[in-house]
Coordinates of C-alpha atoms in Angstrom, one line a residue:
M62 CA 9.8 -25.3 -18.1
L63 CA 12.1 -25.4 -15.1
D64 CA 11.3 -29.0 -14.4
V65 CA 12.4 -30.2 -17.9
L66 CA 15.6 -28.1 -18.4
T67 CA 17.9 -31.1 -17.8
A68 CA 16.1 -33.3 -20.2
A69 CA 16.1 -30.4 -22.8
Q70 CA 19.8 -30.0 -22.4
Q71 CA 20.5 -33.7 -22.9
R72 CA 18.6 -33.8 -26.1
L73 CA 19.5 -30.3 -27.6
F74 CA 23.2 -30.6 -27.0
A75 CA 23.7 -34.4 -26.8
A76 CA 25.0 -34.0 -23.3
E77 CA 24.3 -37.4 -21.9
E78 CA 26.6 -39.7 -23.9
P79 CA 29.3 -39.0 -26.5
Q80 CA 27.5 -41.1 -29.2
D81 CA 24.2 -39.2 -28.7
V82 CA 23.0 -37.0 -31.6
A83 CA 21.6 -33.6 -30.8
Q84 CA 17.9 -33.3 -31.7
D85 CA 15.1 -30.7 -31.7
V86 CA 12.6 -30.7 -28.9
A87 CA 9.2 -29.1 -28.2
V88 CA 8.2 -28.1 -24.6
A89 CA 4.6 -27.8 -23.6
T90 CA 4.0 -25.7 -20.4
I91 CA 0.7 -25.0 -18.6
V92 CA 0.6 -21.2 -18.5
G93 CA -3.0 -20.7 -17.3
T94 CA -5.8 -22.7 -15.7
D95 CA -9.6 -22.4 -15.2
G96 CA -11.7 -24.5 -12.9
S97 CA -10.6 -27.9 -11.6
V98 CA -7.4 -29.2 -13.3
P99 CA -5.0 -32.1 -12.4
R100 CA -1.7 -30.1 -12.4
P101 CA -0.7 -26.6 -11.5
V102 CA 0.5 -23.7 -13.7
G103 CA 4.2 -24.2 -14.6
T104 CA 3.9 -28.0 -15.2
S105 CA 5.8 -28.9 -18.4
M106 CA 6.1 -31.8 -20.8
L107 CA 8.9 -32.3 -23.3
V108 CA 8.7 -34.1 -26.7
D109 CA 11.9 -34.8 -28.7
A110 CA 12.2 -35.3 -32.4
A111 CA 12.1 -39.1 -31.9
G112 CA 8.7 -38.8 -30.2
E113 CA 9.9 -39.6 -26.7
I114 CA 8.0 -37.9 -24.0
H115 CA 9.4 -36.5 -20.7
G116 CA 7.0 -35.3 -18.1
S117 CA 3.2 -35.0 -18.1
L118 CA 0.7 -32.2 -18.1
T119 CA -2.5 -33.9 -16.8
G120 CA -1.7 -37.5 -16.2
G121 CA -3.2 -38.7 -19.4
C122 CA -6.3 -36.5 -20.1
V123 CA -4.9 -34.5 -23.0
E124 CA -1.4 -35.8 -23.5
G125 CA -2.2 -37.2 -27.0
A126 CA -3.4 -33.9 -28.2
V127 CA -0.5 -32.1 -26.7
L128 CA 1.9 -34.6 -28.3
E129 CA 0.3 -33.8 -31.7
A130 CA 0.7 -30.0 -31.0
C131 CA 4.3 -30.6 -30.1
R132 CA 5.0 -32.5 -33.3
E133 CA 3.3 -29.7 -35.3
A134 CA 5.6 -27.1 -33.5
L135 CA 8.6 -29.2 -34.4
A136 CA 7.5 -29.2 -38.0
T137 CA 6.6 -25.6 -38.3
G138 CA 9.1 -24.0 -35.9
A139 CA 6.2 -21.8 -34.5
A140 CA 5.2 -21.5 -30.9
T141 CA 1.5 -21.4 -30.0
V142 CA -0.7 -21.1 -27.0
Q143 CA -3.5 -23.7 -27.1
R144 CA -6.5 -24.3 -24.8
F145 CA -7.6 -27.8 -23.8
G146 CA -10.8 -28.3 -21.8
Y147 CA -13.8 -30.6 -21.3
S148 CA -16.5 -30.2 -24.0
D149 CA -20.1 -30.3 -22.8
D150 CA -21.2 -30.7 -26.4
D151 CA -19.0 -33.7 -27.2
A152 CA -18.3 -36.1 -24.3
F153 CA -15.7 -37.9 -26.4
A154 CA -13.8 -34.7 -27.4
V155 CA -10.2 -34.5 -26.2
G156 CA -10.4 -32.6 -22.9
L157 CA -10.1 -32.6 -19.1
M158 CA -12.6 -34.9 -17.6
C159 CA -12.4 -32.9 -14.3
G160 CA -14.3 -30.1 -16.1
G161 CA -11.6 -27.4 -16.1
S162 CA -9.4 -26.1 -18.9
I163 CA -5.7 -25.3 -19.3
D164 CA -3.8 -22.9 -21.6
V165 CA -0.6 -24.6 -22.9
L166 CA 2.4 -22.9 -24.4
V167 CA 3.9 -25.2 -27.1
Q168 CA 7.4 -24.1 -27.8
P169 CA 9.9 -25.7 -30.3
F170 CA 13.6 -25.5 -29.8
S171 CA 16.3 -26.2 -32.4
A172 CA 19.3 -28.5 -31.5
G173 CA 22.4 -26.6 -30.6
R174 CA 20.7 -23.2 -30.3
S175 CA 23.2 -21.0 -28.5
D176 CA 20.8 -18.8 -26.6
L177 CA 18.9 -21.8 -25.2
R178 CA 22.3 -23.3 -24.1
Q179 CA 22.7 -20.2 -21.9
E180 CA 19.3 -20.9 -20.4
T181 CA 19.8 -24.6 -19.8
D182 CA 23.3 -24.1 -18.5
Q183 CA 22.1 -21.6 -15.9
Q184 CA 23.0 -23.1 -12.6
D185 CA 19.9 -23.4 -10.4
P186 CA 17.7 -20.7 -12.0
I187 CA 15.3 -19.2 -9.6
A188 CA 12.9 -18.2 -12.4
M189 CA 12.1 -18.5 -16.0
V190 CA 10.4 -15.6 -17.8
M191 CA 8.8 -16.4 -21.2
R192 CA 7.1 -14.0 -23.7
L193 CA 4.1 -15.8 -25.0
P194 CA 3.3 -15.6 -28.7
A195 CA 0.4 -13.3 -29.6
A196 CA -2.7 -15.2 -30.9
D197 CA -2.6 -13.6 -34.4
H198 CA 1.2 -13.7 -34.7
D199 CA 3.2 -16.6 -36.0
E200 CA 6.2 -15.8 -33.9
S201 CA 8.5 -17.8 -31.6
S202 CA 8.2 -17.2 -27.9
S203 CA 11.3 -15.9 -26.1
A204 CA 12.6 -17.2 -22.7
L205 CA 14.9 -15.8 -20.1
A206 CA 16.4 -17.8 -17.2
V207 CA 16.8 -15.7 -14.1
S208 CA 19.5 -16.3 -11.5
E209 CA 19.4 -15.0 -7.9
D210 CA 22.3 -12.7 -8.6
A211 CA 20.5 -11.2 -11.6
L212 CA 17.5 -10.5 -9.4
E213 CA 19.5 -8.9 -6.7
E214 CA 21.5 -6.8 -9.2
S215 CA 18.2 -5.4 -10.6
S216 CA 17.5 -3.0 -7.7
G217 CA 18.6 -0.2 -10.0
R218 CA 15.8 -1.3 -12.5
A219 CA 17.0 -0.1 -16.0
A220 CA 20.6 -0.8 -15.2
G221 CA 20.0 -4.2 -13.5
S222 CA 20.6 -7.7 -14.8
L223 CA 17.0 -8.6 -14.9
A224 CA 16.1 -5.5 -17.0
A225 CA 19.0 -6.2 -19.3
G226 CA 17.7 -9.8 -19.9
L227 CA 14.1 -8.7 -20.3
G228 CA 15.2 -6.0 -22.7
T229 CA 16.0 -8.9 -25.2
I230 CA 12.4 -10.1 -25.2
V231 CA 10.2 -7.0 -24.8
P232 CA 10.4 -3.6 -26.5
P233 CA 11.9 -0.6 -24.6
S234 CA 8.6 1.1 -24.2
V235 CA 7.3 -1.6 -21.8
L236 CA 10.6 -2.6 -20.2
D237 CA 9.9 -0.8 -16.9
S238 CA 6.5 -2.4 -16.6
A239 CA 7.9 -5.8 -17.5
V240 CA 10.7 -5.6 -14.9
R241 CA 8.2 -4.4 -12.2
H242 CA 5.8 -7.3 -12.9
A243 CA 8.5 -10.0 -13.2
E244 CA 10.4 -8.8 -10.1
S245 CA 7.3 -8.7 -8.0
M246 CA 6.2 -12.2 -9.0
I247 CA 9.7 -13.7 -8.6
R248 CA 10.3 -12.1 -5.2
S249 CA 6.9 -13.4 -4.0
G250 CA 7.6 -16.9 -5.3
S251 CA 4.5 -16.8 -7.7
T252 CA 4.0 -18.5 -11.0
G253 CA 1.6 -17.4 -13.6
T254 CA 0.9 -15.2 -16.7
V255 CA 0.9 -11.4 -16.5
R256 CA -0.3 -9.1 -19.2
I257 CA 1.6 -5.9 -20.1
T258 CA -0.3 -3.1 -21.8
A259 CA 0.3 -3.0 -25.6
P260 CA 3.2 -0.8 -26.7
E261 CA 2.1 2.4 -28.4
G262 CA 1.1 1.7 -32.0
D263 CA 0.5 -2.0 -31.3
R264 CA -3.0 -3.4 -30.5
N265 CA -1.6 -6.6 -29.0
P266 CA -0.7 -6.7 -25.3
I267 CA 2.4 -8.6 -24.2
D268 CA 1.8 -11.7 -22.1
L269 CA 4.7 -12.9 -19.9
F270 CA 4.7 -16.3 -18.3
I271 CA 6.8 -16.3 -15.1
E272 CA 7.7 -19.5 -13.3
T273 CA 9.6 -19.3 -10.1
R274 CA 11.4 -21.7 -7.8
I275 CA 11.6 -19.3 -4.8
P276 CA 9.5 -20.6 -1.9
P277 CA 6.3 -18.6 -1.4
A278 CA 6.4 -15.7 1.2
H279 CA 5.7 -16.8 4.7
L280 CA 2.6 -15.5 6.5
V281 CA 2.7 -16.2 10.2
I282 CA -0.5 -15.7 12.1
I283 CA -0.4 -15.6 15.9
G284 CA -3.7 -16.5 17.5
A285 CA -6.0 -19.5 17.2
N286 CA -9.3 -17.7 17.1
A287 CA -12.0 -16.6 14.7
F288 CA -9.8 -13.8 13.4
G289 CA -6.9 -16.1 12.8
R290 CA -9.2 -18.6 11.0
A291 CA -10.7 -15.9 8.8
L292 CA -7.2 -14.6 7.9
V293 CA -6.0 -18.1 6.9
E294 CA -9.1 -18.6 4.7
A295 CA -8.7 -15.2 3.0
A296 CA -5.0 -15.6 2.5
L297 CA -5.2 -19.0 0.8
P298 CA -5.7 -17.7 -2.8
L299 CA -2.6 -15.5 -2.5
G300 CA -0.3 -18.5 -2.5
H301 CA 1.6 -17.8 0.6
R302 CA 3.0 -20.4 3.0
I303 CA 0.7 -20.0 6.0
T304 CA 1.6 -20.9 9.6
L305 CA -0.9 -20.5 12.5
C306 CA 0.9 -20.4 15.9
D307 CA -0.7 -20.5 19.4
P308 CA 0.5 -22.1 22.7
R309 CA -2.9 -23.5 23.7
P310 CA -3.4 -27.2 23.1
A311 CA -7.2 -27.1 23.1
F312 CA -7.2 -24.6 20.2
T313 CA -4.4 -26.0 18.0
G314 CA -5.5 -29.3 16.5
P315 CA -3.6 -30.3 13.4
T316 CA -6.7 -29.9 11.2
S317 CA -8.2 -26.9 13.0
F318 CA -7.0 -24.4 10.2
P319 CA -7.2 -26.0 6.8
G320 CA -4.5 -24.7 4.5
A321 CA -2.2 -23.6 7.3
E322 CA 0.6 -25.4 9.1
V323 CA -0.5 -25.4 12.8
V324 CA 2.2 -24.9 15.4
R325 CA 1.6 -25.4 19.1
A326 CA 4.3 -23.2 20.7
W327 CA 5.0 -19.9 22.4
P328 CA 5.1 -17.6 19.4
H329 CA 8.3 -15.7 20.3
R330 CA 10.1 -19.0 20.6
F331 CA 8.7 -20.2 17.3
L332 CA 9.8 -17.0 15.5
T333 CA 13.3 -17.4 16.9
E334 CA 13.6 -21.0 15.6
A335 CA 11.9 -20.2 12.3
A336 CA 14.3 -17.3 11.7
D337 CA 17.3 -19.4 12.6
L338 CA 16.2 -22.0 10.0
G339 CA 15.6 -19.4 7.3
A340 CA 11.8 -19.9 7.4
V341 CA 11.2 -16.3 8.3
D342 CA 13.0 -13.8 6.0
E343 CA 12.6 -10.3 4.5
R344 CA 9.5 -11.3 2.6
S345 CA 7.7 -12.7 5.6
M346 CA 4.5 -11.2 7.2
I347 CA 3.7 -11.5 10.9
C348 CA 0.2 -10.9 12.2
V349 CA -0.4 -10.9 15.9
L350 CA -4.1 -11.6 16.5
S351 CA -3.9 -13.2 19.9
H352 CA -5.0 -10.0 21.8
D353 CA -3.3 -11.3 25.0
P354 CA -0.5 -9.2 26.5
K355 CA 1.5 -12.2 27.8
V356 CA 1.6 -13.5 24.3
D357 CA 1.7 -10.2 22.3
I358 CA 4.5 -8.5 24.0
P359 CA 7.3 -11.1 23.8
T360 CA 6.1 -12.0 20.3
L361 CA 6.3 -8.4 19.1
V362 CA 9.6 -7.8 20.8
R363 CA 11.0 -10.7 18.7
A364 CA 9.1 -9.9 15.5
L365 CA 10.2 -6.2 15.5
D366 CA 13.8 -7.4 15.8
L367 CA 13.6 -9.4 12.6
D368 CA 14.0 -8.2 9.1
V369 CA 10.6 -9.0 7.8
A370 CA 8.2 -7.2 5.4
Y371 CA 5.3 -6.6 7.8
V372 CA 4.4 -6.8 11.5
G373 CA 0.9 -6.0 12.6
A374 CA -1.0 -6.5 15.8
M375 CA -4.7 -6.5 16.5
G376 CA -6.4 -4.4 19.3
S377 CA -8.2 -1.3 20.2
R378 CA -6.7 2.2 20.4
R379 CA -6.3 1.8 24.1
S380 CA -4.7 -1.7 23.7
D381 CA -2.3 -0.2 21.2
R382 CA -1.2 2.6 23.5
D383 CA -0.7 0.1 26.4
R384 CA 1.1 -2.3 24.1
R385 CA 3.5 0.3 22.7
N386 CA 4.3 1.5 26.2
A387 CA 5.0 -2.1 27.2
L388 CA 7.2 -2.6 24.2
Q389 CA 9.2 0.5 25.0
E390 CA 9.7 -0.8 28.6
A391 CA 10.9 -4.1 27.1
G392 CA 13.6 -2.3 25.2
V393 CA 12.1 -1.8 21.7
D394 CA 13.3 1.5 20.3
S395 CA 11.2 4.1 18.6
R396 CA 12.5 3.2 15.1
A397 CA 11.4 -0.4 15.5
L398 CA 8.0 0.7 16.8
E399 CA 7.4 2.7 13.7
R400 CA 7.4 -0.6 11.8
L401 CA 4.5 -1.9 13.9
H402 CA 1.1 -1.7 12.1
S403 CA -1.3 -1.4 15.0
P404 CA -4.2 -1.4 15.2
I405 CA -3.8 -3.8 12.3
G406 CA -5.5 -3.4 8.9
L407 CA -6.8 -0.6 6.7
D408 CA -9.6 1.7 7.9
V409 CA -12.4 0.2 5.8
N410 CA -15.0 -0.1 8.6
A411 CA -14.3 -3.8 9.0
M412 CA -16.3 -5.5 11.8
T413 CA -16.6 -9.3 11.3
P414 CA -13.5 -11.6 11.3
A415 CA -13.9 -12.0 7.5
E416 CA -13.9 -8.3 6.9
V417 CA -11.0 -7.8 9.3
A418 CA -9.0 -10.4 7.4
V419 CA -9.7 -8.5 4.1
S420 CA -8.5 -5.2 5.7
I421 CA -5.3 -6.9 7.0
L422 CA -4.4 -8.4 3.6
A423 CA -5.2 -5.1 1.9
E424 CA -2.8 -3.3 4.3
I425 CA -0.1 -6.0 3.7
L426 CA -0.4 -5.5 -0.1
A427 CA -0.1 -1.7 0.4
V428 CA 2.9 -2.0 2.7
R429 CA 4.7 -4.5 0.4
G430 CA 4.0 -2.3 -2.5
G431 CA 5.6 0.7 -0.9
R432 CA 2.3 2.6 -0.3
T433 CA 2.4 4.9 2.7
Q434 CA -1.3 5.7 2.3
A435 CA -4.0 3.6 0.6
V436 CA -6.8 5.4 -1.2
S437 CA -9.6 4.5 -3.6
L438 CA -8.4 4.1 -7.2
S439 CA -11.3 6.5 -8.2
C440 CA -9.6 9.2 -6.1
R441 CA -6.3 8.9 -8.1
S442 CA -5.4 9.9 -11.6
G443 CA -2.8 8.4 -13.9
A444 CA -1.8 4.8 -14.4
L445 CA -3.3 2.1 -12.2
H446 CA 0.1 0.4 -11.9
P447 CA 2.7 3.2 -12.0
H448 CA 6.3 2.2 -12.9

């Protein structure tokens, strides 16, 4: 919905010209996908009461059907989630010719609605959180525009601005869980639908669609080798911005690591420049897989001086001892060394590059989730996702 807020404001509040008349609108937003689809989750299309369309969901595949769904929403005032996909049984059925399917939230808005004015007046919202209507409930979905200030003020959870806003669209019994899911997705720059366990006494779970404008977290991989390639491939589904950095020309062709930006430079210099440009921040993850002291040591000296979420380095126990001694000699203090995850990855008996990549990503998830020790879920009791 973020991409149609301006168009919505112009129609709902007649903001473009004095002679304009405010009119109702319906917004259709892709909230889920399956298989091959033309546009990503978060893509929106607006239809006003006059039938004018702003935006596109699929480039033409299902726009006609979505238009009819928007008209129905304007007539009934009810929000719905509808699925559109290719039909194997009927080749002429309305659907996606690419073979995938999309779940679309169709949401009507009344002209002049004061709460929506607050959403559309929000200056540069970094996220939109919407509660999706339950399949068997004829209810309107609720939306919340989230500002950067609101996210930062929510470090206190229940007392924070994000919690206060979410408290208007979810019941108190699931507020902590909703805040945790929303904050995690917003901070990681993710867009998608999360399901909150149904409140006590209700058989319907709560689906929250969260769309963010925060750039994805940056994963920096040092080392153009088999382990670096495996980590790039394993990390692609997580939606991170991925950069592969190595100073060797023969190993850093622009297409050598599909899905990653390939940088041919000394990594410590690259990190300095990236940090100065704001491309490395507190959400960033740095994995040093080069296994070469002349690359590792200056890179880790710089990485451990940055405020980032994770720093890890690959190597044996002996390499780790030698590396830590060298880092101390280079002036890295003991507190900074405690942030170094070396040898990198969780102890899951990983051997091949692909297995090592999984162990690294698992450790990153644990560290970012505040876990000091990762254990099997079967060895734990209680909720899988504690508040």
